[in-house]
PDB file of C-alpha atoms in Angstrom:
ATOM      1  CA  MET A  18      28.031 113.552 -98.261  1.00  0.00           C
ATOM      2  CA  HIS A  19      28.540 110.257-100.178  1.00  0.00           C
ATOM      3  CA  THR A  20      31.149 110.228-103.211  1.00  0.00           C
ATOM      4  CA  PRO A  21      30.121 108.640-106.335  1.00  0.00           C
ATOM      5  CA  GLN A  22      32.305 105.296-107.742  1.00  0.00           C
ATOM      6  CA  LEU A  23      33.477 105.852-110.691  1.00  0.00           C
ATOM      7  CA  ALA A  24      32.532 102.138-110.717  1.00  0.00           C
ATOM      8  CA  ALA A  25      28.996 102.167-110.620  1.00  0.00           C
ATOM      9  CA  LEU A  26      27.909 105.055-112.444  1.00  0.00           C
ATOM     10  CA  PRO A  27      25.373 105.477-113.920  1.00  0.00           C
ATOM     11  CA  PRO A  28      23.758 104.332-110.593  1.00  0.00           C
ATOM     12  CA  SER A  29      21.185 101.700-111.154  1.00  0.00           C
ATOM     13  CA  GLU A  30      19.011 102.911-108.157  1.00  0.00           C
ATOM     14  CA  GLY A  31      18.815 106.878-107.063  1.00  0.00           C
ATOM     15  CA  VAL A  32      19.266 110.358-108.482  1.00  0.00           C
ATOM     16  CA  TRP A  33      21.303 111.462-111.200  1.00  0.00           C
ATOM     17  CA  VAL A  34      22.148 114.399-114.044  1.00  0.00           C
ATOM     18  CA  GLU A  35      22.937 114.194-117.432  1.00  0.00           C
ATOM     19  CA  VAL A  36      23.964 116.988-119.680  1.00  0.00           C
ATOM     20  CA  ASP A  37      24.386 116.412-123.096  1.00  0.00           C
ATOM     21  CA  THR A  38      26.162 119.270-124.582  1.00  0.00           C
ATOM     22  CA  ALA A  39      25.566 118.360-128.413  1.00  0.00           C
ATOM     23  CA  ARG A  40      21.489 119.215-127.092  1.00  0.00           C
ATOM     24  CA  GLN A  41      22.303 121.553-124.280  1.00  0.00           C
ATOM     25  CA  GLN A  42      19.484 119.108-122.745  1.00  0.00           C
ATOM     26  CA  LEU A  43      19.543 118.355-119.662  1.00  0.00           C
ATOM     27  CA  THR A  44      18.084 114.903-117.757  1.00  0.00           C
ATOM     28  CA  LEU A  45      16.945 114.042-114.652  1.00  0.00           C
ATOM     29  CA  TRP A  46      17.305 110.499-114.392  1.00  0.00           C
ATOM     30  CA  ARG A  47      15.950 108.301-111.426  1.00  0.00           C
ATOM     31  CA  GLY A  48      18.195 105.505-112.167  1.00  0.00           C
ATOM     32  CA  GLU A  49      17.545 104.108-115.469  1.00  0.00           C
ATOM     33  CA  ASP A  50      13.728 106.112-115.851  1.00  0.00           C
ATOM     34  CA  PRO A  51      14.249 109.966-117.393  1.00  0.00           C
ATOM     35  CA  ALA A  52      12.684 111.908-114.636  1.00  0.00           C
ATOM     36  CA  TRP A  53      12.287 115.519-116.259  1.00  0.00           C
ATOM     37  CA  GLN A  54      14.071 117.232-118.915  1.00  0.00           C
ATOM     38  CA  CYS A  55      15.214 120.795-119.590  1.00  0.00           C
ATOM     39  CA  LEU A  56      17.526 123.480-122.110  1.00  0.00           C
ATOM     40  CA  VAL A  57      20.056 124.635-120.774  1.00  0.00           C
ATOM     41  CA  SER A  58      22.733 126.845-121.936  1.00  0.00           C
ATOM     42  CA  THR A  59      26.772 125.731-121.895  1.00  0.00           C
ATOM     43  CA  GLY A  60      29.867 126.723-122.939  1.00  0.00           C
ATOM     44  CA  ALA A  61      29.642 129.412-125.959  1.00  0.00           C
ATOM     45  CA  ALA A  62      34.025 128.374-126.585  1.00  0.00           C
ATOM     46  CA  GLY A  63      32.306 124.930-126.665  1.00  0.00           C
ATOM     47  CA  THR A  64      33.466 121.343-124.379  1.00  0.00           C
ATOM     48  CA  GLY A  65      36.732 120.846-122.663  1.00  0.00           C
ATOM     49  CA  GLN A  66      38.916 120.775-119.199  1.00  0.00           C
ATOM     50  CA  GLN A  67      41.553 123.063-119.286  1.00  0.00           C
ATOM     51  CA  GLU A  68      41.493 125.711-117.098  1.00  0.00           C
ATOM     52  CA  GLY A  69      41.577 128.993-118.799  1.00  0.00           C
ATOM     53  CA  SER A  70      39.514 128.439-121.506  1.00  0.00           C
ATOM     54  CA  GLY A  71      35.671 129.091-121.325  1.00  0.00           C
ATOM     55  CA  GLN A  72      34.659 125.433-122.110  1.00  0.00           C
ATOM     56  CA  THR A  73      32.618 123.617-120.265  1.00  0.00           C
ATOM     57  CA  PRO A  74      34.050 120.288-118.824  1.00  0.00           C
ATOM     58  CA  LEU A  75      33.689 117.083-119.735  1.00  0.00           C
ATOM     59  CA  GLY A  76      32.904 112.779-117.968  1.00  0.00           C
ATOM     60  CA  TRP A  77      31.458 112.636-114.532  1.00  0.00           C
ATOM     61  CA  HIS A  78      31.735 115.242-111.351  1.00  0.00           C
ATOM     62  CA  GLN A  79      29.169 115.554-108.596  1.00  0.00           C
ATOM     63  CA  ILE A  80      27.510 118.480-106.850  1.00  0.00           C
ATOM     64  CA  ARG A  81      29.733 119.628-104.639  1.00  0.00           C
ATOM     65  CA  ALA A  82      27.799 122.698-102.950  1.00  0.00           C
ATOM     66  CA  ALA A  83      24.459 123.036-102.839  1.00  0.00           C
ATOM     67  CA  ILE A  84      23.930 127.750-102.143  1.00  0.00           C
ATOM     68  CA  GLY A  85      21.857 130.203-101.959  1.00  0.00           C
ATOM     69  CA  GLU A  86      18.105 128.357-100.085  1.00  0.00           C
ATOM     70  CA  GLY A  87      15.779 130.891 -99.027  1.00  0.00           C
ATOM     71  CA  GLN A  88      17.770 133.497-101.373  1.00  0.00           C
ATOM     72  CA  PRO A  89      14.505 135.328-103.551  1.00  0.00           C
ATOM     73  CA  VAL A  90      14.326 134.581-106.613  1.00  0.00           C
ATOM     74  CA  GLY A  91      17.137 136.254-109.077  1.00  0.00           C
ATOM     75  CA  CYS A  92      19.182 136.911-105.752  1.00  0.00           C
ATOM     76  CA  VAL A  93      23.108 137.741-107.984  1.00  0.00           C
ATOM     77  CA  PHE A  94      25.989 136.171-106.890  1.00  0.00           C
ATOM     78  CA  ARG A  95      29.530 137.157-106.646  1.00  0.00           C
ATOM     79  CA  GLY A  96      32.683 134.253-105.548  1.00  0.00           C
ATOM     80  CA  ARG A  97      29.288 132.540-104.817  1.00  0.00           C
ATOM     81  CA  ARG A  98      28.016 135.165-102.175  1.00  0.00           C
ATOM     82  CA  PRO A  99      24.607 136.848-102.439  1.00  0.00           C
ATOM     83  CA  THR A 100      25.550 140.803-103.345  1.00  0.00           C
ATOM     84  CA  GLY A 101      22.094 142.318-102.099  1.00  0.00           C
ATOM     85  CA  GLU A 102      20.692 142.411-105.641  1.00  0.00           C
ATOM     86  CA  VAL A 103      18.444 141.348-107.664  1.00  0.00           C
ATOM     87  CA  TYR A 104      17.405 140.833-110.808  1.00  0.00           C
ATOM     88  CA  SER A 105      16.127 142.978-113.549  1.00  0.00           C
ATOM     89  CA  GLU A 106      16.607 144.777-116.754  1.00  0.00           C
ATOM     90  CA  ALA A 107      17.589 147.602-115.210  1.00  0.00           C
ATOM     91  CA  LEU A 108      20.189 145.905-113.817  1.00  0.00           C
ATOM     92  CA  GLY A 109      21.486 144.084-116.799  1.00  0.00           C
ATOM     93  CA  GLU A 110      21.314 147.026-118.692  1.00  0.00           C
ATOM     94  CA  ALA A 111      22.939 149.309-116.073  1.00  0.00           C
ATOM     95  CA  GLN A 112      25.954 146.773-116.966  1.00  0.00           C
ATOM     96  CA  PRO A 113      25.567 144.171-119.630  1.00  0.00           C
ATOM     97  CA  GLU A 114      29.260 142.958-119.721  1.00  0.00           C
ATOM     98  CA  ARG A 115      28.789 141.280-116.393  1.00  0.00           C
ATOM     99  CA  ASP A 116      28.801 137.785-117.060  1.00  0.00           C
ATOM    100  CA  TRP A 117      25.051 136.896-114.433  1.00  0.00           C
ATOM    101  CA  ILE A 118      24.929 134.251-111.981  1.00  0.00           C
ATOM    102  CA  LEU A 119      22.113 134.303-110.528  1.00  0.00           C
ATOM    103  CA  THR A 120      18.880 132.261-107.824  1.00  0.00           C
ATOM    104  CA  ARG A 121      21.399 129.297-106.922  1.00  0.00           C
ATOM    105  CA  ILE A 122      25.255 127.658-107.547  1.00  0.00           C
ATOM    106  CA  LEU A 123      25.145 123.712-106.952  1.00  0.00           C
ATOM    107  CA  TRP A 124      29.057 124.142-107.884  1.00  0.00           C
ATOM    108  CA  LEU A 125      30.783 120.773-109.425  1.00  0.00           C
ATOM    109  CA  SER A 126      33.830 118.864-108.555  1.00  0.00           C
ATOM    110  CA  GLY A 127      35.185 116.320-111.323  1.00  0.00           C
ATOM    111  CA  LEU A 128      35.662 112.737-110.623  1.00  0.00           C
ATOM    112  CA  GLU A 129      37.697 111.830-113.268  1.00  0.00           C
ATOM    113  CA  ARG A 130      41.247 112.532-112.153  1.00  0.00           C
ATOM    114  CA  GLY A 131      43.702 113.692-114.155  1.00  0.00           C
ATOM    115  CA  PHE A 132      40.409 114.511-116.527  1.00  0.00           C
ATOM    116  CA  ASN A 133      38.397 116.725-114.294  1.00  0.00           C
ATOM    117  CA  ARG A 134      39.895 116.716-111.925  1.00  0.00           C
ATOM    118  CA  GLY A 135      43.574 117.702-109.940  1.00  0.00           C
ATOM    119  CA  GLY A 136      45.308 119.781-111.736  1.00  0.00           C
ATOM    120  CA  ASP A 137      45.138 122.480-114.811  1.00  0.00           C
ATOM    121  CA  VAL A 138      41.653 120.261-115.214  1.00  0.00           C
ATOM    122  CA  ASP A 139      40.270 120.805-112.219  1.00  0.00           C
ATOM    123  CA  SER A 140      36.528 122.243-113.018  1.00  0.00           C
ATOM    124  CA  GLN A 141      35.829 122.973-108.959  1.00  0.00           C
ATOM    125  CA  ARG A 142      38.722 125.177-109.170  1.00  0.00           C
ATOM    126  CA  ARG A 143      37.278 126.549-112.156  1.00  0.00           C
ATOM    127  CA  TYR A 144      34.286 127.238-111.082  1.00  0.00           C
ATOM    128  CA  ILE A 145      31.470 125.048-112.535  1.00  0.00           C
ATOM    129  CA  TYR A 146      28.161 125.833-111.736  1.00  0.00           C
ATOM    130  CA  PHE A 147      24.644 125.044-111.966  1.00  0.00           C
ATOM    131  CA  HIS A 148      23.186 128.081-111.735  1.00  0.00           C
ATOM    132  CA  GLY A 149      20.571 131.133-113.106  1.00  0.00           C
ATOM    133  CA  THR A 150      20.852 133.413-115.760  1.00  0.00           C
ATOM    134  CA  PRO A 151      18.846 136.608-116.967  1.00  0.00           C
ATOM    135  CA  PRO A 152      15.590 135.839-118.855  1.00  0.00           C
ATOM    136  CA  ASP A 153      16.938 137.637-121.678  1.00  0.00           C
ATOM    137  CA  LYS A 154      20.345 135.258-122.375  1.00  0.00           C
ATOM    138  CA  PRO A 155      19.482 132.079-124.193  1.00  0.00           C
ATOM    139  CA  MET A 156      18.229 128.699-123.516  1.00  0.00           C
ATOM    140  CA  GLY A 157      18.553 124.696-126.049  1.00  0.00           C
ATOM    141  CA  VAL A 158      22.257 127.944-127.387  1.00  0.00           C
ATOM    142  CA  ALA A 159      26.020 127.519-126.177  1.00  0.00           C
ATOM    143  CA  ASP A 160      26.275 130.728-124.272  1.00  0.00           C
ATOM    144  CA  SER A 161      27.922 130.542-121.048  1.00  0.00           C
ATOM    145  CA  HIS A 162      31.802 131.290-120.222  1.00  0.00           C
ATOM    146  CA  GLY A 163      31.895 126.683-119.252  1.00  0.00           C
ATOM    147  CA  CYS A 164      28.939 126.419-116.760  1.00  0.00           C
ATOM    148  CA  ILE A 165      25.776 125.452-117.434  1.00  0.00           C
ATOM    149  CA  ARG A 166      23.018 128.330-117.732  1.00  0.00           C
ATOM    150  CA  LEU A 167      19.552 126.978-116.454  1.00  0.00           C
ATOM    151  CA  ARG A 168      16.032 128.683-116.167  1.00  0.00           C
ATOM    152  CA  ASP A 169      15.521 129.961-112.489  1.00  0.00           C
ATOM    153  CA  ASP A 170      12.549 127.334-112.342  1.00  0.00           C
ATOM    154  CA  ASP A 171      13.973 124.834-113.836  1.00  0.00           C
ATOM    155  CA  LEU A 172      17.245 125.370-111.835  1.00  0.00           C
ATOM    156  CA  LEU A 173      15.017 125.363-108.188  1.00  0.00           C
ATOM    157  CA  ARG A 174      13.947 121.732-109.553  1.00  0.00           C
ATOM    158  CA  LEU A 175      17.325 120.843-110.112  1.00  0.00           C
ATOM    159  CA  PHE A 176      18.637 121.987-106.289  1.00  0.00           C
ATOM    160  CA  ASP A 177      15.986 120.620-104.374  1.00  0.00           C
ATOM    161  CA  GLU A 178      16.071 117.077-105.904  1.00  0.00           C
ATOM    162  CA  ALA A 179      20.347 117.526-106.960  1.00  0.00           C
ATOM    163  CA  THR A 180      21.463 117.366-103.766  1.00  0.00           C
ATOM    164  CA  PRO A 181      25.434 117.677-103.262  1.00  0.00           C
ATOM    165  CA  GLY A 182      26.632 113.850-103.817  1.00  0.00           C
ATOM    166  CA  THR A 183      24.984 113.861-106.800  1.00  0.00           C
ATOM    167  CA  PRO A 184      26.583 112.670-109.269  1.00  0.00           C
ATOM    168  CA  VAL A 185      26.822 114.274-113.462  1.00  0.00           C
ATOM    169  CA  TRP A 186      27.388 112.929-116.400  1.00  0.00           C
ATOM    170  CA  LEU A 187      28.840 115.919-118.736  1.00  0.00           C
ATOM    171  CA  HIS A 188      28.781 114.859-122.634  1.00  0.00           C
ATOM    172  CA  ASP A 189      28.710 115.856-126.286  1.00  0.00           C
TER     173      ASP A 189
END
């Protein structure tokens, strides 16, 4: 995995991801050209860097790890490990307060020391991911606990196209 250099971002070639938290929209770029877009759901508490805030961090990140390849759609994760469960409406009704992490995880790591990397603002230590969510959760509305939620189809596409090392720009 190659760590992107801040001075070279956004890249003029290759895949990178932009998340506009104000528009609740993800764009996958191929160099200077947008390849596709989808709605997302970021932190209900808004944006911010602080650990424990429930906010979505800003700035340049990279995809540090891709977790869940080969797992079924709807696979439930806890602690980044499959629980053996597959999400269903009945499972959701039985545990309505659970923050569901489904299908795949793309774990983010900040690239900006002191802003989103290191200390109490470290995105990776805050466990900030792209991940799937139940179908009844809204997209296009800030509703997460700080992560970036996607519909399964969009997440699977992102998982295939944005491999570890891919730059990610989160902004408002």
